[in-house]
Each structure stands twice: as structure tokens, then as C-alpha cells.
Coordinates of C-alpha atoms in Angstrom, one line a residue:
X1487 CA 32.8 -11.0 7.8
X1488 CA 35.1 -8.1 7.6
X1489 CA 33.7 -4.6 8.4
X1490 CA 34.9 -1.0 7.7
X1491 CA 34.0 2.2 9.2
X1492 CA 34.6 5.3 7.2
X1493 CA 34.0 9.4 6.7
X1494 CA 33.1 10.1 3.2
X1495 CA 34.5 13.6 2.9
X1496 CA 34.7 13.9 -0.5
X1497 CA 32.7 12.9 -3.8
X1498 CA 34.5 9.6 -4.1
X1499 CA 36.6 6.9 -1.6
X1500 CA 38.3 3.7 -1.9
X1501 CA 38.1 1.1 0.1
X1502 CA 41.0 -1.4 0.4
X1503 CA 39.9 -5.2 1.3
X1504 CA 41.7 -8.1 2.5
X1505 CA 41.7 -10.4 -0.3
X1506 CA 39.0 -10.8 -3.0
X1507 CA 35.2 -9.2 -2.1
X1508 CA 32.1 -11.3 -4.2
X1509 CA 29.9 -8.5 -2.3
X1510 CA 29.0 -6.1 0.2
X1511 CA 26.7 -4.3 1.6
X1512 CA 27.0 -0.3 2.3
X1513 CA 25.3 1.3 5.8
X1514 CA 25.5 -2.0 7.2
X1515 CA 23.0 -1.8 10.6
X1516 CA 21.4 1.1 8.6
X1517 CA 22.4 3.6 11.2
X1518 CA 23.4 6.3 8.5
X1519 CA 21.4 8.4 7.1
X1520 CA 21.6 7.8 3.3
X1521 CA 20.4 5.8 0.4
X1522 CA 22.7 3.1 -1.0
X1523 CA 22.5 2.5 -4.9
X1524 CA 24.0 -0.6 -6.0
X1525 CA 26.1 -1.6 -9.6
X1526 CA 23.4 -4.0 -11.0
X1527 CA 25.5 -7.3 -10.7
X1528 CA 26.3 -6.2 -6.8
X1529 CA 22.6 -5.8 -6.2
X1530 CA 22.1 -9.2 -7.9
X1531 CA 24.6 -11.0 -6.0
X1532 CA 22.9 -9.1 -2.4
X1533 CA 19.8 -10.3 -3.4
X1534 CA 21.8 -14.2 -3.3
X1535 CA 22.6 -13.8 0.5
X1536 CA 19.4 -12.5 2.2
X1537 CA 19.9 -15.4 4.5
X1538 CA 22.8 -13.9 6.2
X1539 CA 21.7 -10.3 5.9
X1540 CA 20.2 -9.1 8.9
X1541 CA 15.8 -7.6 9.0
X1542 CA 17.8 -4.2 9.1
X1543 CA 19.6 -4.6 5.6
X1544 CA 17.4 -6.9 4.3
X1545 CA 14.7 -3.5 5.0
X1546 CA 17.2 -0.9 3.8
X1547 CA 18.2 -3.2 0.7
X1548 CA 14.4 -3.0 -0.6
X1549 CA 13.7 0.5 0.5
X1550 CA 17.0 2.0 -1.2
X1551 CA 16.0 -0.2 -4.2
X1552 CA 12.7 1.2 -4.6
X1553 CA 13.6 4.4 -3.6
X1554 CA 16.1 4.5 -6.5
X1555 CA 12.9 2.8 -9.1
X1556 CA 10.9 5.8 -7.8
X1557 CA 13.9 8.7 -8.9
X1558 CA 14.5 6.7 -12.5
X1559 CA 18.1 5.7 -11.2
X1560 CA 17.2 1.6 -10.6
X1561 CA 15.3 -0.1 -13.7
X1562 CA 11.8 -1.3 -12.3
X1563 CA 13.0 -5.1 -13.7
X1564 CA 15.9 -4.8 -11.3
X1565 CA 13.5 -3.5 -8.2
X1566 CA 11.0 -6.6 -9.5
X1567 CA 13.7 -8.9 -9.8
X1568 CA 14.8 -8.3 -6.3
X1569 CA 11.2 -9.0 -4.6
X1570 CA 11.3 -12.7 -6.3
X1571 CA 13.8 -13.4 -3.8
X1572 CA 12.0 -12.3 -1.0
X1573 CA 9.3 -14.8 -1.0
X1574 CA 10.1 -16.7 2.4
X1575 CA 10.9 -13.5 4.1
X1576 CA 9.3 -13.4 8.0
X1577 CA 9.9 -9.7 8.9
X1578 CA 7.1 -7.9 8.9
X1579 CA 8.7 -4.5 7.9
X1580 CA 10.6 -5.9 5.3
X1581 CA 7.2 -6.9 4.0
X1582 CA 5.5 -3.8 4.8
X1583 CA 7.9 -2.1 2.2
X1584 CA 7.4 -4.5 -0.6
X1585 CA 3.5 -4.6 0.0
X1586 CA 3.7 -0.8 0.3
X1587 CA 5.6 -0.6 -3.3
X1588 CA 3.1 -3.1 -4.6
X1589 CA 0.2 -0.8 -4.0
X1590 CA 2.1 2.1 -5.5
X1591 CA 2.4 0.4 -8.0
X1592 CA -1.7 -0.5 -8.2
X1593 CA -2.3 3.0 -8.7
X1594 CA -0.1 3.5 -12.2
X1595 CA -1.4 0.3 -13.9
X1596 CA -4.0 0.0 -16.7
X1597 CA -6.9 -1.7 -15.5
X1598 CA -6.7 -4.6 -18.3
X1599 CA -2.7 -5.2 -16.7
X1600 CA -4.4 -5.6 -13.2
X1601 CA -4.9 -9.3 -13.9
X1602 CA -1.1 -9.8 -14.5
X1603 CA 0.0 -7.6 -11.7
X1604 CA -2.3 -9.9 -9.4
X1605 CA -0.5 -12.6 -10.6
X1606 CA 3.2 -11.1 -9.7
X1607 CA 1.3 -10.5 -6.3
X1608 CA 0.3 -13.8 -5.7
X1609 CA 3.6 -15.2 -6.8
X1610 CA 5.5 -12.6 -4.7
X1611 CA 3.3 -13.4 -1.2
X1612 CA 2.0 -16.8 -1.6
X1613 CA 5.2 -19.1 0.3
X1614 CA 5.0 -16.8 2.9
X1615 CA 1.4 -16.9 3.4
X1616 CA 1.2 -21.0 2.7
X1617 CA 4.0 -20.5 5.5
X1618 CA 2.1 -18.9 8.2
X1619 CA -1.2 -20.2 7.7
X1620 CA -4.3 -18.8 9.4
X1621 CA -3.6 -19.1 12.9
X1622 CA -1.7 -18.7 15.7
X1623 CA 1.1 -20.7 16.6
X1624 CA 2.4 -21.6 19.9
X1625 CA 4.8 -19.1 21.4
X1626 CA 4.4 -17.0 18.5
X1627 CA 5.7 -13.3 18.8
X1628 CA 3.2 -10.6 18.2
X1629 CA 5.0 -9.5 14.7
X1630 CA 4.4 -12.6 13.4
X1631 CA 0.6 -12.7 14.5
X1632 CA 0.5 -9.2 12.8
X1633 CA 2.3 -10.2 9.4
X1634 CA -0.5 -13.2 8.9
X1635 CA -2.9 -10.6 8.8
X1636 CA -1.2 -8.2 6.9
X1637 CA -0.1 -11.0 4.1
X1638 CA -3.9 -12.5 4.1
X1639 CA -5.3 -9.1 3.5
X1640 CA -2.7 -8.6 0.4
X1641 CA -3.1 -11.5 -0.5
X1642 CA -7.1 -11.2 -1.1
X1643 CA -7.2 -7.7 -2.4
X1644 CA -4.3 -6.9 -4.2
X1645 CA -3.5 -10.4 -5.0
X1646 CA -7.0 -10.7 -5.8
X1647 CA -6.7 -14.8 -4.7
X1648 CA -9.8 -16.5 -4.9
X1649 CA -8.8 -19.3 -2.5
X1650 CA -8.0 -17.2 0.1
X1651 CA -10.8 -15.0 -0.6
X1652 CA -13.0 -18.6 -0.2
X1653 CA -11.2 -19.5 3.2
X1654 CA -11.8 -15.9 4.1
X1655 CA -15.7 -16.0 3.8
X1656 CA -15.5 -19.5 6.1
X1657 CA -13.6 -18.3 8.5
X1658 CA -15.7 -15.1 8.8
X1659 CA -18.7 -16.6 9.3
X1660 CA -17.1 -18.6 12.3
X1661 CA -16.4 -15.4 13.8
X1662 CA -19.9 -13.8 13.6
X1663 CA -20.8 -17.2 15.6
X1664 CA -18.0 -16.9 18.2
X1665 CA -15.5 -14.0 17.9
X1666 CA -13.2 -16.8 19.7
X1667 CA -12.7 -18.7 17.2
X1668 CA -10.4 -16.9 15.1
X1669 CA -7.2 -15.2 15.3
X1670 CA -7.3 -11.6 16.1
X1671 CA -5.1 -10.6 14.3
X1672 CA -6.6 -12.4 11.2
X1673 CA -10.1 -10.5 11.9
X1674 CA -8.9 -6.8 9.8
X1675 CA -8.0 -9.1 6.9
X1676 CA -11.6 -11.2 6.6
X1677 CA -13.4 -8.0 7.2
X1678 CA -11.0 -6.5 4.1
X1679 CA -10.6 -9.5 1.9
X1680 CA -14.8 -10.0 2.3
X1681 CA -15.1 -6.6 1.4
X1682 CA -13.0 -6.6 -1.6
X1683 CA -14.7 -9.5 -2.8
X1684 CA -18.1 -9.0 -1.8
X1685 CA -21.1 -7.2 -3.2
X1686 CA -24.4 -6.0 -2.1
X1687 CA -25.2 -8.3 0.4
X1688 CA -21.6 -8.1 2.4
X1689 CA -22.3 -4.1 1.6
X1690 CA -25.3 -3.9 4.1
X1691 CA -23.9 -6.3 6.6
X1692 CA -21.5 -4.1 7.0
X1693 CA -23.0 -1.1 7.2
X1694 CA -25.3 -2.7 10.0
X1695 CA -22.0 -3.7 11.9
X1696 CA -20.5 -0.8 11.8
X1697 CA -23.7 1.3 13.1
X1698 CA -24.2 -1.3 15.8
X1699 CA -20.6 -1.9 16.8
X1700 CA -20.0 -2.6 20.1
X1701 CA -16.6 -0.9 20.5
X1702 CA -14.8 2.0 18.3
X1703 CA -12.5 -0.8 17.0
X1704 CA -15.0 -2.5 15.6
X1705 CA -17.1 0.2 14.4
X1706 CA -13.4 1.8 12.2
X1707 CA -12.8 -1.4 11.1
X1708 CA -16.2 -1.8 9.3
X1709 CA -16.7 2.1 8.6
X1710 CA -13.4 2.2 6.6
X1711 CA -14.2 -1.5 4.6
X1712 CA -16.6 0.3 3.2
X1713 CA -13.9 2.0 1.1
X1714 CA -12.5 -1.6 0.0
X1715 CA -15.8 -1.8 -2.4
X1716 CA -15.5 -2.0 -6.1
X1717 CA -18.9 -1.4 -7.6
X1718 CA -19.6 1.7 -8.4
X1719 CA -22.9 1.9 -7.1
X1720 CA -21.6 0.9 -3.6
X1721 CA -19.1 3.2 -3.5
X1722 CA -21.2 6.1 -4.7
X1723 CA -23.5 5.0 -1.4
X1724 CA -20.1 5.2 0.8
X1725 CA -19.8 8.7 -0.5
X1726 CA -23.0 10.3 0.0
X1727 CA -22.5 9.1 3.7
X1728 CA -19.9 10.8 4.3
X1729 CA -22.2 13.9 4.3
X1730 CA -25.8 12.5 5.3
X1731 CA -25.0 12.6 9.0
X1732 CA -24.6 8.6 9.0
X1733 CA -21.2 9.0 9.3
X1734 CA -19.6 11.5 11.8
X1735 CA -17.6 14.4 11.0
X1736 CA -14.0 13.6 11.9
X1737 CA -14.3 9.9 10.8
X1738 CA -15.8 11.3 7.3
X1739 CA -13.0 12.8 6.0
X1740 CA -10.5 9.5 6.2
X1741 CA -13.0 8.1 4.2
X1742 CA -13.4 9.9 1.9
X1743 CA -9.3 10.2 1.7
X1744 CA -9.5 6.7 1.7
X1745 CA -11.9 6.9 -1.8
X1746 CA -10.1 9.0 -3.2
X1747 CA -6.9 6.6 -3.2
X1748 CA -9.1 3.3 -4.2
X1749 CA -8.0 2.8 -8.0
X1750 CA -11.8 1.9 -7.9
X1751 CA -13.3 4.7 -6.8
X1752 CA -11.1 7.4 -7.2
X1753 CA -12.6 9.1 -10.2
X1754 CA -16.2 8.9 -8.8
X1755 CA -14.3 10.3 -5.2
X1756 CA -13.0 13.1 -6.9
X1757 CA -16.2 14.3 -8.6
X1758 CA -17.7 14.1 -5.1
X1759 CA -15.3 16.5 -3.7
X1760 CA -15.5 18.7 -6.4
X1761 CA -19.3 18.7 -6.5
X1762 CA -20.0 19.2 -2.9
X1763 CA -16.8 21.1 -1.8
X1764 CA -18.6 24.2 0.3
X1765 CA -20.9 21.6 1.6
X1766 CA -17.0 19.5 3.0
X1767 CA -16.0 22.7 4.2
X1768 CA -19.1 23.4 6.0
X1769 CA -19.6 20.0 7.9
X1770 CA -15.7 18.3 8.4
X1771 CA -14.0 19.8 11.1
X1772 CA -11.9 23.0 10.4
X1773 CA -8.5 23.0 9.3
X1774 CA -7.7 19.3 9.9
X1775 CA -10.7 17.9 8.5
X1776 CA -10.0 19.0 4.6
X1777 CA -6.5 18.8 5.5
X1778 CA -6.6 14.8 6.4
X1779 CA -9.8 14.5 3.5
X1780 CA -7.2 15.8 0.9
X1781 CA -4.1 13.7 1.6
X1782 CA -5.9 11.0 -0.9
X1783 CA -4.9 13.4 -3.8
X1784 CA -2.1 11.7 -4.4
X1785 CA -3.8 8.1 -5.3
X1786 CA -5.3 10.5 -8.1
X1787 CA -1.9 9.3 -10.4
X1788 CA -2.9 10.2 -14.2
X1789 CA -2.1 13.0 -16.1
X1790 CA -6.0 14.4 -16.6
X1791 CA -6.8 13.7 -13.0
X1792 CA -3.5 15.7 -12.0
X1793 CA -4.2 18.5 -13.8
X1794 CA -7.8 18.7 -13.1
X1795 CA -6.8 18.4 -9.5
X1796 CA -4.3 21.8 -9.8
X1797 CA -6.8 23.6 -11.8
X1798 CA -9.6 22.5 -9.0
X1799 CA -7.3 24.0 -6.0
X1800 CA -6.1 27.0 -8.0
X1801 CA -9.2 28.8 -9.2
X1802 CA -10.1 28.1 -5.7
X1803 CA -7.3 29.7 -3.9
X1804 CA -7.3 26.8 -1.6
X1805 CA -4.9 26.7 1.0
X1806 CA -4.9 23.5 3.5
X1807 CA -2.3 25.3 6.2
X1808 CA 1.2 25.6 5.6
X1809 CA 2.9 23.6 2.6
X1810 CA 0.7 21.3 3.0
X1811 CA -1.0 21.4 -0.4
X1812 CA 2.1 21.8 -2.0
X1813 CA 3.6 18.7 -1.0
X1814 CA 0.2 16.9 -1.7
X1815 CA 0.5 18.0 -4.9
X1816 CA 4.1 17.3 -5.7
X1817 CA 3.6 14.0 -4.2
X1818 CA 0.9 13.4 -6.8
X1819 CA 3.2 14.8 -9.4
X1820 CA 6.4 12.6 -8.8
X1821 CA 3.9 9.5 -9.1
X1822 CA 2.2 11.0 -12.7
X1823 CA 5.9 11.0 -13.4
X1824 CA 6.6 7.9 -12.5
X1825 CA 3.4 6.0 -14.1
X1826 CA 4.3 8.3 -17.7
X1827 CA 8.2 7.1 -17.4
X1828 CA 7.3 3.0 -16.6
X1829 CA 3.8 2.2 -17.5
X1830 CA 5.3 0.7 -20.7
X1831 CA 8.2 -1.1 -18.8
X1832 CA 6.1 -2.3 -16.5
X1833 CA 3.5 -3.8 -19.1
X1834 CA 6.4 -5.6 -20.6
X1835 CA 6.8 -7.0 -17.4
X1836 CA 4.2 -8.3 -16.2
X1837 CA 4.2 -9.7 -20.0
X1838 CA 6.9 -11.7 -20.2
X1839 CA 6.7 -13.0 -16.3
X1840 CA 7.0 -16.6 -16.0
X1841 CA 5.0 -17.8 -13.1

């Protein structure tokens, strides 16, 4: 391995190499403070050595590369090519950064493309998940405990996998007969999978929970599964909560933030806000209450929700402290400009994958 260190004082700089270079990788130990953009065939041949790339620039490889999908400088079939190669990764921020770009890219699809995009998903996760199983290993560190859950949870939601949604529902109902008997860190996922899944009946078992939890842990994790509904009639219950007293003020308002992002609930969310705004304003804490409530803007990502949105908060003269509207707002904007730019591209995608 051969490693320079250099100031970039100008617009361009040469490097010179001993002998002939097949690839490189730029802000090695990512301790600068910059995004790296790589020729395509560069990126291609990175994407060849993860196994001698450390977490840090296997991290900083995916975040630059998304970053740059995001602007319109990468193509999104480069940034998709590159997560194929990251199926037995073990890190679990590397992972966090291509489940996090996964979701974003939940929010910009057409509902019939889900099914497809589920596929990529399950494709994407499923060695490493197969890989880690369900519980606990011996000697185990505590990120690794912590990336099981966080795959499983993906996994059953976004990945929408039934078989892991089944071995989800078994393993819960051990754990309502002895908490014991499951991983801890595995507990977030069932209660999110089951709720993803479920329907009426999981519904009111977890309202119950949550109002008789026996510690706030307990209680947040079952008041916010409430948001990982998908019928609308459930959802619409979640909502009217938030302002019946059954849910108290400063939890309300992640909630509701939380409805608003759900590609499943979002439109119904926003009507809600809209509808019963004085009565928000009355009841959620002030200043941070509408503040927190109306970071789920953003997961409104189409064009007529984006403008409704601006028209909403202008003929208001809503201000949320600061720039914080603003940056909600432009936020929302750079992902309506993002969804307008590669819907189609990502369509053709997910069509032609090869799973």
C-alpha cells in the first residue's frame, strides 16, 4: 500500500505513483472534510476491494456515492450497482447508510414499483441477515447485537419478507411468555416487523401494551409502532390520538412526525395537520412541539404535496423559530427534485434487475 499526503491549493493536482495504480481510494481514514467523486470504472474497481478497505472507507465510499446520486453527479445504477457488493458487509454504520438511502428511496417510488424495490431490498440485506441469525452469539460485541436488529427490522418492513415476518410473529409470542427468551436487541424489530405486517388485532394489542407498559422503553417502543401501520383505518385511529388526551403532549408530536414520513400514511397525516392545526398549536408544547411535529415534512416527496405544503405554511405566516422552516422545506424540495429527475431511471431499474 503506498500512501500520499497532500494540500490541494489549487483547482487541480497530480499525483505521481510508483509504478502502475489499478485503484485508489481519496480521504483515506476519512479525516478530511470533503466528498470524494469517483470516474465510473475507479468506483467499479473500489467496489472489487471492500475486503481490504477499512469500516471508515468502506462508510465514506457509500456516503460520497449517494451523496453524489442525491446532487445528479453519480447515476442511481452506479450508486445501486455499488450496494450489490455490500451484501456480507458486518459494520453497522456502513449499513446504516445504505438502509438509510434505501428508505429515501421508499418515499420517491410508485406504489405499484414497491414490490420490485422490496425485492432489491431483500436481495441487498438477506446474506447478511441469513449471516447473523436471530440471536446472540458468544462473545459477540454490542454493534453486532445492534445490527441483527436493525437488519431484521429492514428486512420485514422495507423488505417486506414474509419469512422473516413469520419467524418474527414466533418469536414474539415467546417473548410475551418470557421476555428472556429473546435477544434484546431483536425485541424493536418483532415489535416493528409485527406491526408492519399486522392488522387489527396486533393494532389493539399494542395499544394495550403501550398504555400498560411497565417502563418508558417499553411504552415508546409500542407508542411509536403505532406509526408502522398501513391501513388506513388504523392509522387514521393513531392520528386522532395524538389529540384525544390518550397520547401525551410531548410524545404526540413525534408521532405525528413520524405519520407524516410513512409513505402509508403520509397523505391522510397531512390532512390531519392541516385540519386541526389551531387545535396542534393549542395542545403540543410551545415552540418545540410544532417544531419536532413538522420535521416529517419532508417525507411529503411529490410535487402536489410540496406545493400544498408551501401554500399551507405561507397563507399562514408560519414561522417554526429561526430557519427552521426553511430548511424543512428545502429539504423537501431537493427530494421532489430528486424523485422528478430518477423516478424513471429508477423504474427501469428495478425492471431489468436480475435477482
Amino acid at each position: 500500500t503506498v500512501t500520499r499526503t497532500f494540500l490541494l491549493d489549487g483547482p487541480e493536482a497530480r499525483v505521481s505513483m510508483p509504478g502502475r495504480v489499478d485503484w485508489a481510494v481519496v480521504n483515506a481514514g476519512g479525516h478530511g472534510f470533503y466528498r470524494v467523486r469517483y470516474a465510473p470504472e475507479l468506483l467499479k474497481k473500489l467496489a472489487r476491494k471492500l475486503n481490504v478497505l477499512g469500516a471508515i472507507d468502506r462508510f465514506n465510499l457509500v456516503n460520497d456515492a449517494w451523496a453524489g446520486a442525491l446532487a445528479g453527479l453519480v447515476p442511481l445504477a452506479d450508486y445501486l450497482d455499488l450496494t450489490s457488493r455490500f451484501r456480507d458487509e458486518r459494520d453497522k454504520n456502513v449499513w446504516a447508510m445504505l438502509t438509510g438511502s434505501f428508505e429515501y428511496l421508499n418515499r420517491i417510488i410508485a406504489p405499484a414499483e414497491r414490490p420490485a424495490f422490496e425485492v432489491l431490498v431483500r436481495d441487498r440485506l438477506g446474506p447478511a441477515v441469513e449471516g447473523l441469525g436471530w440471536s446472540r452469539e458468544p462473545d459477540e460485541s454490542d454493534l453486532a447485537a445492534q445490527l441483527r436488529g436493525d437488519l431484521l427490522r429492514v428486512m420485514g418492513t422495507l423488505g417486506n419478507d414474509t419469512e422473516v415476518q413469520a419467524k418474527a410473529r414466533g418469536l414474539y409470542a415467546r417473548y410475551r411468555e418470557d421476555p428472556s427468551a429473546v435477544d434484546p436487541d431483536v425485541v424493536p424489530a418483532l415489535v416493528a416487523i409485527l406491526a408492519f405486517a399486522g392488522g387489527a388485532g396486533e393494532y389493539a394489542d399494542f395499544v394495550e401494551t403501550f398504555k400498560a407498559a411497565r417502563t418508558p422503553q417499553e411504552e415508546q417502543r409500542y407508542l411509536y409502532s403505532l406509526a408502522g401501520f398501513r391501513q388506513p383505518e388504523l392509522l387514521e385511529q393513531t392520528l386522532q390520538r395524538t389529540i384525544n388526551g390518550e397520547v401525551r403532549a410531548q410524545d404526540a408530536p413525534f408521532l405525528v412526525r413520524s405519520l407524516l414520513i410513512s409513505v402509508y400514511a403520509r397523505e391522510s397525516a397531512w390532512r390531519f395537520v392541516k385540519a386541526n392545526w389551531e387545535t396542534l398549536e393549542r395542545q403540543y408544547p410551545p415552540k418545540s412541539g410544532l417544531r419536532r411535529m413538522c420535521e416529517g415534512i419532508i417525507g411529503l416527496a411529490t410535487p402536489e404535496l410540496e406545493a400544498d405544503v408551501r401554500e399551507f405554511f405561507g397563507a399562514r405566516r408560519i414561522t417554526l423559530g429561526g430557519k427552521t422552516l426553511e430548511q424543512h422545506l428545502e429539504r423537501l424540495h431537493v427530494t421532489v427534485v430528486f424523485r422528478e429527475r430518477e423516478a424513471l431511471n429508477l423504474a427501469e431499474y428495478l425492471s431489468r434487475q436480475r435477482l
